[in-house]
Short mmCIF file of C-alpha atoms in Angstrom, two decimals:
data_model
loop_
_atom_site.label_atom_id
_atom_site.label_comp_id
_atom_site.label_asym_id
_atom_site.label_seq_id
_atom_site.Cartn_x
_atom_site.Cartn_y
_atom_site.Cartn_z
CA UNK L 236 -173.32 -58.74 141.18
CA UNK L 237 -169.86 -59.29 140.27
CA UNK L 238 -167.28 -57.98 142.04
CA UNK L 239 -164.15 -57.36 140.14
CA UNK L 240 -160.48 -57.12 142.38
CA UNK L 241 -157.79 -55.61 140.00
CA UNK L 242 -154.18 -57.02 140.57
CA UNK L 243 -152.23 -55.64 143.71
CA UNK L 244 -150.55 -52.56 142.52
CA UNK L 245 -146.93 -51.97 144.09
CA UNK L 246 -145.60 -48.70 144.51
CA UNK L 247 -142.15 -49.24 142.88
CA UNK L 248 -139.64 -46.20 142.23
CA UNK L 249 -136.61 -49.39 141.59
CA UNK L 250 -136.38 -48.54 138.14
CA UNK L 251 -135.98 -44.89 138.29
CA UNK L 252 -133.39 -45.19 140.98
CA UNK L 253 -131.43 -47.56 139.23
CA UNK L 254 -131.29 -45.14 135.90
CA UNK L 255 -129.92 -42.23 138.37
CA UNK L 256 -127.43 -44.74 139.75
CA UNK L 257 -126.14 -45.71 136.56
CA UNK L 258 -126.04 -41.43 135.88
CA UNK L 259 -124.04 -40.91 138.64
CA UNK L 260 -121.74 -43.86 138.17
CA UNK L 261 -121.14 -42.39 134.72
CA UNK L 262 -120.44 -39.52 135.87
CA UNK L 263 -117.94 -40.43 138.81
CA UNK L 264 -116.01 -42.66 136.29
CA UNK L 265 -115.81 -39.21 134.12
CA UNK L 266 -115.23 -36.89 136.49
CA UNK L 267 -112.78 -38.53 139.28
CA UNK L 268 -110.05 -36.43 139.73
CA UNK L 269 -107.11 -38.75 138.81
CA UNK L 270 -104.91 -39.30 135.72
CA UNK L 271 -106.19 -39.83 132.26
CA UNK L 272 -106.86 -43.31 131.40
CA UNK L 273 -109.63 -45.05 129.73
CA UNK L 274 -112.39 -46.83 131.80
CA UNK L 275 -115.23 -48.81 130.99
CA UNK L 276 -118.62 -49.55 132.87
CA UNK L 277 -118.30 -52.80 134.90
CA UNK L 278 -120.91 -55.89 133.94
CA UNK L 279 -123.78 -56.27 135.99
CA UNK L 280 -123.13 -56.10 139.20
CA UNK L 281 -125.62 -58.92 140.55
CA UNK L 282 -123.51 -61.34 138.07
CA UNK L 283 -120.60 -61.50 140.06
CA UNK L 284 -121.73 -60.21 143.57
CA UNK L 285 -123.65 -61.68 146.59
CA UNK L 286 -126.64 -59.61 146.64
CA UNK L 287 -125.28 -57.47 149.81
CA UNK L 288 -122.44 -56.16 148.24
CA UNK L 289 -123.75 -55.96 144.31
CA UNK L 290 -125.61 -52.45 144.91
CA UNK L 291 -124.76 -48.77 146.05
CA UNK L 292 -126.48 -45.74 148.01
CA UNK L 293 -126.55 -42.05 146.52
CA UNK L 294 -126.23 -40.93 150.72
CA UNK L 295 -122.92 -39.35 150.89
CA UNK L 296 -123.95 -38.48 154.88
CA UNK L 297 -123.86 -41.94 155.45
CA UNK L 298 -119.54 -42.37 156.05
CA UNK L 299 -117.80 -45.04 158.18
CA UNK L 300 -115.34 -44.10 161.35
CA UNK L 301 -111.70 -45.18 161.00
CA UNK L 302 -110.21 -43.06 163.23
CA UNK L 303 -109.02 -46.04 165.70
CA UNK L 304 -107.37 -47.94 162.14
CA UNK L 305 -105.99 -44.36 161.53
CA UNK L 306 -104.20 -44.39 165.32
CA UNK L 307 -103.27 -47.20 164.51
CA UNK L 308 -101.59 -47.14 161.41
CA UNK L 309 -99.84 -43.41 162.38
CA UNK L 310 -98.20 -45.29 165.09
CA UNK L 311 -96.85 -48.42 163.23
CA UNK L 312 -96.11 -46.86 159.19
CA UNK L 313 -93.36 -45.39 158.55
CA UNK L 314 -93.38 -43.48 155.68
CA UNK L 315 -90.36 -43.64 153.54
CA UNK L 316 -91.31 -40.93 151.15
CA UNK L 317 -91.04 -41.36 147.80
CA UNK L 318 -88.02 -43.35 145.83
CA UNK L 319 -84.76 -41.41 144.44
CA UNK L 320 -84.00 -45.04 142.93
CA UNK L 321 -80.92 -45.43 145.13
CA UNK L 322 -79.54 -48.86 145.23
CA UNK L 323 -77.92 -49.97 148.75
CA UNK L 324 -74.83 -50.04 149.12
CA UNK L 325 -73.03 -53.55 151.04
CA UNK L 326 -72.85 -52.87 154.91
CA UNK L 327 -69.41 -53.93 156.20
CA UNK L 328 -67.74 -53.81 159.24
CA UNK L 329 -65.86 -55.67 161.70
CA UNK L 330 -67.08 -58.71 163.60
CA UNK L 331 -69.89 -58.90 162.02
CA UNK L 332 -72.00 -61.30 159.67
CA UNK L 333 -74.53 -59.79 157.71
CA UNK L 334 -76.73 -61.76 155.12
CA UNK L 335 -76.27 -60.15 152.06
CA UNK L 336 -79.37 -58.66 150.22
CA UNK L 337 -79.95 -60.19 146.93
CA UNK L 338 -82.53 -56.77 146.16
CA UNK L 339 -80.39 -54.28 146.37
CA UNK L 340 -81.88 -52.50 143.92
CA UNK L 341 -85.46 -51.95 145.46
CA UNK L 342 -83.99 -52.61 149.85
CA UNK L 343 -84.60 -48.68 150.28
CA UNK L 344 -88.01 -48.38 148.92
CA UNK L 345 -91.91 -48.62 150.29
CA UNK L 346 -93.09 -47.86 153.50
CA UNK L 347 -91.87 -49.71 156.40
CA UNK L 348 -94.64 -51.32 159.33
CA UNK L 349 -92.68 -51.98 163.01
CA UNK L 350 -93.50 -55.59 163.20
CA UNK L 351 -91.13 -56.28 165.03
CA UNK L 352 -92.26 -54.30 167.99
CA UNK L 353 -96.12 -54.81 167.09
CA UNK L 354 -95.33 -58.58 167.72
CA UNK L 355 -93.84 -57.97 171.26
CA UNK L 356 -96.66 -55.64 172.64
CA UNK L 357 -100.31 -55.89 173.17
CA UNK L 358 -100.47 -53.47 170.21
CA UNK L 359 -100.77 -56.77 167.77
CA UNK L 360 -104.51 -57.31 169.24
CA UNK L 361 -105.50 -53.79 167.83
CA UNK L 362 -105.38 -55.33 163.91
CA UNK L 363 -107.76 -58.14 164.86
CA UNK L 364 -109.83 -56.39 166.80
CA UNK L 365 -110.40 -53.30 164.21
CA UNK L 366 -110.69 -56.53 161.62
CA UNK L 367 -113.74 -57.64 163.77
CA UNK L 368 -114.91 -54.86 163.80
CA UNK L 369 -115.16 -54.15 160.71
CA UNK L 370 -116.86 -57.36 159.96
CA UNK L 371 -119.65 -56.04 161.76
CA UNK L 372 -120.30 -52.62 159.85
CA UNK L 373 -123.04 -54.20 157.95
CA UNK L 374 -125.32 -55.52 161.08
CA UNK L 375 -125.50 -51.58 161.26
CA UNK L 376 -125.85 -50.28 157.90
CA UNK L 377 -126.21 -52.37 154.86
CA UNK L 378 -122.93 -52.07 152.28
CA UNK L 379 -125.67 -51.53 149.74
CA UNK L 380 -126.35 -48.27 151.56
CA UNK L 381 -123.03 -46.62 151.11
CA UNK L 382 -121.67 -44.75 148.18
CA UNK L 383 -119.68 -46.51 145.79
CA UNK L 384 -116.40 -44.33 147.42
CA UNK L 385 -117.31 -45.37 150.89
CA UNK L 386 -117.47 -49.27 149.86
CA UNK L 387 -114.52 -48.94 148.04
CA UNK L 388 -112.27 -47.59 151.27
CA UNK L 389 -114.47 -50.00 153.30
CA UNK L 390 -112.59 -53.14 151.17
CA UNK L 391 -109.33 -52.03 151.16
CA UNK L 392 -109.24 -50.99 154.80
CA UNK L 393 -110.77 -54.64 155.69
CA UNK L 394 -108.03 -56.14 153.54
CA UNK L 395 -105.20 -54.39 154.75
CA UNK L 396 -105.92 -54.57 158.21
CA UNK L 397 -106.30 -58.58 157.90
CA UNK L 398 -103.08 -59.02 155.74
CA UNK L 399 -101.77 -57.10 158.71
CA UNK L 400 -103.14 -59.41 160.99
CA UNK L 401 -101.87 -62.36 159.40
CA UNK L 402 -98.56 -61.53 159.17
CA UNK L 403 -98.41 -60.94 162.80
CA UNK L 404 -99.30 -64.26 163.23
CA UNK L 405 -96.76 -65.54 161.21
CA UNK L 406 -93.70 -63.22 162.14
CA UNK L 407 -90.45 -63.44 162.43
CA UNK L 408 -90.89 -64.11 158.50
CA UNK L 409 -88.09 -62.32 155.95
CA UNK L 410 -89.15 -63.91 152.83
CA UNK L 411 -92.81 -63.98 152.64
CA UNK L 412 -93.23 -65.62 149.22
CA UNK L 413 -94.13 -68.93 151.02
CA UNK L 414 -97.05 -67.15 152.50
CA UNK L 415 -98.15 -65.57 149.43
CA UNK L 416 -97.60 -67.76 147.10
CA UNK L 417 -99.47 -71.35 146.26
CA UNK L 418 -102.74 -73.05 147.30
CA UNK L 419 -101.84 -72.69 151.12
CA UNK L 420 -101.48 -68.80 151.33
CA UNK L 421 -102.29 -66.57 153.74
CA UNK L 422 -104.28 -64.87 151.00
CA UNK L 423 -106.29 -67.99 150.34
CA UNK L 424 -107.56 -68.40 154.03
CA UNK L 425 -111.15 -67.83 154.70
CA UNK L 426 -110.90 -66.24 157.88
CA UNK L 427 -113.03 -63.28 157.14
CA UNK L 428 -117.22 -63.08 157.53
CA UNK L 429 -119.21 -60.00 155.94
CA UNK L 430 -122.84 -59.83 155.90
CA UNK L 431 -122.87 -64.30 156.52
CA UNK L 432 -120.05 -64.49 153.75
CA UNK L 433 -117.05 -66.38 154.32
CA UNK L 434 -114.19 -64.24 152.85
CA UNK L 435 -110.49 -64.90 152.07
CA UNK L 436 -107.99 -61.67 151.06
CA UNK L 437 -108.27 -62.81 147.20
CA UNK L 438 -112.04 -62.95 147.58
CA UNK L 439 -112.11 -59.26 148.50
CA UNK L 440 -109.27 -58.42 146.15
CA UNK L 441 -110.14 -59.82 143.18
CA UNK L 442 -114.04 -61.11 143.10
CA UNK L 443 -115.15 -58.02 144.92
CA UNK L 444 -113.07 -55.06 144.40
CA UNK L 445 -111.66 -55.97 140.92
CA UNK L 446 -114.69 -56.64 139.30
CA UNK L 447 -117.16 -53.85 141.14
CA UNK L 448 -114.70 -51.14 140.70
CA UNK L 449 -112.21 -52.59 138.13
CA UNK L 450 -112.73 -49.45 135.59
CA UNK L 451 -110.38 -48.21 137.24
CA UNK L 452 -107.12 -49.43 137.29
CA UNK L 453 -105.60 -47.54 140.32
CA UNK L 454 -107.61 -49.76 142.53
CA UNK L 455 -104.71 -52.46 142.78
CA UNK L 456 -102.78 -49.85 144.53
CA UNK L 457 -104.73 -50.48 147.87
CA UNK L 458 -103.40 -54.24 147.94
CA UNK L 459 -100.37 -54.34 150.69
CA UNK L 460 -99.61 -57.92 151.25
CA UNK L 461 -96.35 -57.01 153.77
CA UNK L 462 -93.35 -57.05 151.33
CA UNK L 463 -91.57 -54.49 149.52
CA UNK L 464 -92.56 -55.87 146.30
CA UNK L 465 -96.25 -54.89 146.76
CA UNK L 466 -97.82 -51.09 146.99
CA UNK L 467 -97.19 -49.36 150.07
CA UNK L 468 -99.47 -49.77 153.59
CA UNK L 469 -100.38 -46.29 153.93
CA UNK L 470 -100.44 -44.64 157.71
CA UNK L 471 -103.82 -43.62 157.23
CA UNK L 472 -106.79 -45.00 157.21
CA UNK L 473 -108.49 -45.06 153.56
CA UNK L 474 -111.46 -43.03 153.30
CA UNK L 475 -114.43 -42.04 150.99
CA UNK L 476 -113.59 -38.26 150.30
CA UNK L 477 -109.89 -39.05 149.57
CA UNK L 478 -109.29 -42.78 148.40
CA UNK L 479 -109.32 -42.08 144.68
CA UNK L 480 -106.85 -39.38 145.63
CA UNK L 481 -105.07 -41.50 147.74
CA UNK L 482 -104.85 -44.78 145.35
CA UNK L 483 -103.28 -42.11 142.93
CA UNK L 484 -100.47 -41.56 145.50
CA UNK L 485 -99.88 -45.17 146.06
CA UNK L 486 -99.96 -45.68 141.73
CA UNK L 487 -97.10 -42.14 141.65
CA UNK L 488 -94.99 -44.00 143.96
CA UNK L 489 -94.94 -47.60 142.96
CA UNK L 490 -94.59 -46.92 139.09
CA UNK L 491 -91.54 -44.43 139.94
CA UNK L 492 -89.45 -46.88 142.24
CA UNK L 493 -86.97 -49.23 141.38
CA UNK L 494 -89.96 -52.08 142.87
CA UNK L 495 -92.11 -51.12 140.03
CA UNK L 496 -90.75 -49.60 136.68
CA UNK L 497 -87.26 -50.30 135.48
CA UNK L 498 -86.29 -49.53 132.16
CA UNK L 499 -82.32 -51.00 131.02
CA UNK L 500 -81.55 -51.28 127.28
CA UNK L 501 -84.79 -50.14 125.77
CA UNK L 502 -86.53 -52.95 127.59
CA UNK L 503 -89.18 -51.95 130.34
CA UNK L 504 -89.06 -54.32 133.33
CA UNK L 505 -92.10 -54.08 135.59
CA UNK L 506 -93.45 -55.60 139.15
CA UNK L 507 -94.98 -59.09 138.98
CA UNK L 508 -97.67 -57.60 140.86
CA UNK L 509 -99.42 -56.45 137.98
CA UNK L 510 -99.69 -60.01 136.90
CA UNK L 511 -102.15 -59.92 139.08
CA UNK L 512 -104.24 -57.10 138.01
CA UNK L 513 -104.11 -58.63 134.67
CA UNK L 514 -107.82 -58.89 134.62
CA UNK L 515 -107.75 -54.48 134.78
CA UNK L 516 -105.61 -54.95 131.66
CA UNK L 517 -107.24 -56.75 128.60
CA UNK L 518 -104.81 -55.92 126.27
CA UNK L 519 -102.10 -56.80 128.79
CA UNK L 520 -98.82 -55.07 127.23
CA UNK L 521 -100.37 -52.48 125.35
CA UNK L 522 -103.23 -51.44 127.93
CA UNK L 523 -100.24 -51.93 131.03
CA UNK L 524 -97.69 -49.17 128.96
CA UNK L 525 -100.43 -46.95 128.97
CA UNK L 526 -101.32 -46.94 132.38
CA UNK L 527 -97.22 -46.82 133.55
CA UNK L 528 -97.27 -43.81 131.18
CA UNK L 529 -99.49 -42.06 133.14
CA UNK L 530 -98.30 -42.10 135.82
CA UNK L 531 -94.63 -42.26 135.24
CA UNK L 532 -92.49 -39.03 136.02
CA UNK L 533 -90.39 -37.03 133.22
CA UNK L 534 -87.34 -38.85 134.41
CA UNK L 535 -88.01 -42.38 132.85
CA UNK L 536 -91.23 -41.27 131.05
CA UNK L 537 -89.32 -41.24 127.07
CA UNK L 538 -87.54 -44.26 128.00
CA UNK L 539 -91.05 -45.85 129.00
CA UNK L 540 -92.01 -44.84 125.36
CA UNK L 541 -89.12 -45.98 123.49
CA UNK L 542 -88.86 -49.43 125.21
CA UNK L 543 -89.18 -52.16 123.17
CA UNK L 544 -90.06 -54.92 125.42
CA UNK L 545 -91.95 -55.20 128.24
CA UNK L 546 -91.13 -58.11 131.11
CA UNK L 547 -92.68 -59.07 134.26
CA UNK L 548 -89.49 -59.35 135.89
CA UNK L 549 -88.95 -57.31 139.51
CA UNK L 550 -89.66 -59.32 142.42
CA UNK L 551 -88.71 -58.43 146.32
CA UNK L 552 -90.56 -60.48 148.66
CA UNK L 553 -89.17 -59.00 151.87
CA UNK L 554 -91.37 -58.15 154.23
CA UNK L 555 -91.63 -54.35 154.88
CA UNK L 556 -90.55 -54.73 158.55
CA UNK L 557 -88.60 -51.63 159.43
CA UNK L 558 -85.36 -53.77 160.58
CA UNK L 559 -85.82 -56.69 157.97
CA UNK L 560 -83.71 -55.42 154.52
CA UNK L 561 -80.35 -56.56 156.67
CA UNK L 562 -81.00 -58.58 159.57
CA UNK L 563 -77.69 -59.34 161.52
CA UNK L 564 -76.58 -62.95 162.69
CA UNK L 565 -73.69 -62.16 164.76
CA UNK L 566 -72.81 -60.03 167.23
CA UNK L 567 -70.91 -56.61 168.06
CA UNK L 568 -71.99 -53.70 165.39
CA UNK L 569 -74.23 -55.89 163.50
CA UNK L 570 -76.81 -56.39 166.47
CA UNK L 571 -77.02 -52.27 166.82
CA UNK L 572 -80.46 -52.35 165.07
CA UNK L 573 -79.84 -48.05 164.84
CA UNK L 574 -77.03 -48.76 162.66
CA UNK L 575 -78.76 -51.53 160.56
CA UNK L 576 -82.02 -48.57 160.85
CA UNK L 577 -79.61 -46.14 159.23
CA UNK L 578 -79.31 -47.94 156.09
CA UNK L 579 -82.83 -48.85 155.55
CA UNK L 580 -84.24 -45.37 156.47
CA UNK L 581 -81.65 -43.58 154.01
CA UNK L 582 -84.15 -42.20 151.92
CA UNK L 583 -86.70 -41.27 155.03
CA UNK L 584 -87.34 -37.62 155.42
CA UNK L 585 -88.73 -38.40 159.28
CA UNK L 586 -86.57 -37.54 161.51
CA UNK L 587 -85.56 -40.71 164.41
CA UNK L 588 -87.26 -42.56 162.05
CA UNK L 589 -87.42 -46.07 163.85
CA UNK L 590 -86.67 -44.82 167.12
CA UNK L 591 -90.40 -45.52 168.61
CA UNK L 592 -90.93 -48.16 171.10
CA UNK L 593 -94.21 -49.29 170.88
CA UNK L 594 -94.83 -51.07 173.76
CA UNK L 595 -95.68 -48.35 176.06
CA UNK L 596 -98.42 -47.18 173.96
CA UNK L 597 -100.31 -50.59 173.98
CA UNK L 598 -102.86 -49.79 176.82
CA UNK L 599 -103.36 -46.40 175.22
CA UNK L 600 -104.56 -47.77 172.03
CA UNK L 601 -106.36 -50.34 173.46
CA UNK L 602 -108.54 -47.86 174.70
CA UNK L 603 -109.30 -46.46 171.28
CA UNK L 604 -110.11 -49.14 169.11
CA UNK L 605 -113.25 -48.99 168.29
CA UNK L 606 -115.35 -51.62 169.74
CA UNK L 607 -118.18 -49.32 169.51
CA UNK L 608 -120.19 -48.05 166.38
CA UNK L 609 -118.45 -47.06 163.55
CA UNK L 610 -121.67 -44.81 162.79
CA UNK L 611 -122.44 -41.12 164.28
CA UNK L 612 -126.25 -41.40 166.19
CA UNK L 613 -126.72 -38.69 163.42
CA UNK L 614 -126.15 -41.61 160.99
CA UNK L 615 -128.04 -44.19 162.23
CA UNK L 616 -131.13 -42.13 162.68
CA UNK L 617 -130.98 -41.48 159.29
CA UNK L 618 -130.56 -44.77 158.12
CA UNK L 619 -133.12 -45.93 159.81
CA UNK L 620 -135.50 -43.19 158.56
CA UNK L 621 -134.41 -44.70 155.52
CA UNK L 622 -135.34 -48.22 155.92
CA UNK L 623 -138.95 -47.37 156.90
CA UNK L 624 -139.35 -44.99 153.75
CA UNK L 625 -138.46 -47.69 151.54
CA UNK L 626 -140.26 -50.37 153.25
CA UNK L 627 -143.86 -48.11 153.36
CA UNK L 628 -142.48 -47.56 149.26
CA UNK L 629 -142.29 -51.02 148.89
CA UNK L 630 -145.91 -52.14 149.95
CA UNK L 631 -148.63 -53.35 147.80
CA UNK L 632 -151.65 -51.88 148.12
CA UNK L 633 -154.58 -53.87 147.03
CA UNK L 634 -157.97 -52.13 144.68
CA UNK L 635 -161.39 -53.82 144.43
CA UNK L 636 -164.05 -52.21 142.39
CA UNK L 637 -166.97 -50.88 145.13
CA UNK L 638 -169.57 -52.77 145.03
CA UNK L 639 -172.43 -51.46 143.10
CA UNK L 640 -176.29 -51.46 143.76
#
């Protein structure tokens, strides 16, 4: 008798999956509710990514908690509103010394952070703690499990709340170009670990969040780095249902402020920040005017059009500390940070803007950062429901031919 054993047969739904990914990911690009541009499929994902952060779920009950990084962030954001393009005028006064600004131009614009207050209460610990945190998501739930939306607010929350975190550790800092700038940066510092991956801020930025969601441009708007000259550090949390929505925000504001769109004699100046998105924009000038017209309102929007030049050319590398656009060196009038506040919050539409003192609220925080699971039970049961499905999926199961008499 001869027995005959057929080769193990695997019960494998992979490919089908993947062709409703791809679906859906076609149909999110077409569908997301944001300005009209044109966006192309990224490469394949495994060609860039470790294998933990190449793939997506479809689960959209599967979200992350931010609600300590939201706390957070509500307590130490100011937001300035958006920019009437007002250039500040010279403080002056008696006895004083005040170091002139050289930005003038951009001094009232993007949201302002209260480092200086941060710095001098426990509140500081709440960044690197939430950052920790957040490092840990995946020994819960695999990235690979969460939507595309939810990875992409998971990123930019991880990255702002670091950049945060470094520049805490680095203040009192005015001029932050030292730390952004050149082979030492803050941005270049590996001081991040997802899923056993070493990570610095550019890591995330641009080999993770650039080229896995790069088809769409607005994505660069969730990059603070801490100075004016960057887009603004929202006081929210980012978050799945919203962070197309809220990227769009961030994009309205930037390109209509004197820190990112200038036009002056039919030649368009623009932020050096999107030197850095230059990967978004492969035909750099022409792709770049496109997206500014987008999103650029019907006051500069012609002369956008009819520019004939386009230069990388506005800088401000100030940080975005709420007292830090005129610092005073002297004393009298120019140590009255309220008068110094006044200037700074011109443009503000929140009333005692700058009148918080954080300190007092340090143990109350404390006590809500999440040290905890950023997943409901809810969640977790379901994941792990999940897990076993695809693992009994993924078995082989074995035939032999019975035997025969």
């Amino acid at each position: 008798m001869i027995e005959v054993q057929t080769s193990a047969i695997k019960i494998n739904k992979n490919k089908g999956l993947i062709m409703i990914k791809c679906l859906l990911l076609i149909i999110a690009i077409v569908f997301i509710p944001v300005k009209a541009e044109e966006f192309s499929l990224p490469e394949e994902f495994s060609d860039f990514l470790p294998e933990e952060f190449s793939d997506f779920g479809l689960n959209r009950d599967i979200s992350i908690s931010y609600e300590d990084l939201d706390q957070l962030l509500e307590l130490t954001v100011i937001d300035m509103g958006l920019s009437d393009r007002t250039i500040l005028k010279p403080i002056v006064g008696n006895g004083t010394r005040l170091r002139s600004n050289r930005d003038r131009d951009t001094a009232l614009e993007a949201n302002r952070f209260y480092f200086e207050e941060v710095v001098k209460s426990d509140i500081k610990l709440g960044f690197k703690v939430i950052r920790q945190s957040l490092e840990k998501v995946p020994e819960e739930v695999p990235l690979n499990a969460l939507t595309l939306d939810e990875q992409l607010a998971y990123w930019l929350n991880l990255y702002n709340t670091a950049i945060i975190e470094k520049l805490i550790e680095h203040y009192p800092v005015r001029n932050a170009k030292k730390l952004l700038e050149g082979e030492n940066s803050i941005l270049n510092d590996k001081f991040i670990n997802v899923s056993g991956h070493t990570l610095s801020l550019n890591n995330i930025q641009h080999d993770i969040v650039f080229k896995k969601f790069g088809n769409k441009k607005i994505v660069m708007y969730g990059f603070y780095q801490g100075i004016i000259g960057s887009p603004n550090l929202r006081n929210e949390a980012y978050t799945a249902d919203k962070v197309y929505k809220q990227l769009s925000g961030n994009a309205e504001e930037f390109v209509n402020s004197n820190r990112g769109v200038q036009v002056k004699r039919n030649r368009l100046s623009v932020s050096i920040f999107y030197d850095q998105a230059k990967v978004l924009f492969p035909d750099f000038e022409n792709d770049l005017l496109k997206h500014i017209l987008n999103y650029s309102n019907s006051s500069i929007n012609s002369q956008v059009e009819d520019s004939e030049e386009l230069i990388l050319a506005i800088e401000d590398w100030n940080v975005t500390d709420i007292y830090g656009t005129e610092r005073s060196f002297g004393e009298g009038n120019a140590t009255n940070k309220a008068a110094l506040l006044n200037a700074v919050a011109a443009n503000s539409n929140v009333p005692g803007a700058g009148a918080m003192n954080l300190s007092f609220l340090s143990d109350m925080l404390s006590s809500k950062v999440s040290s905890q699971s950023r997943f409901s039970p809810a969640v977790l049961d379901k994941i792990n429901k999940l897990r076993l499905k695809k693992k009994i999926n993924s078995s082989s199961v074995k035939i032999k031919d019975l035997p025969t008499k």
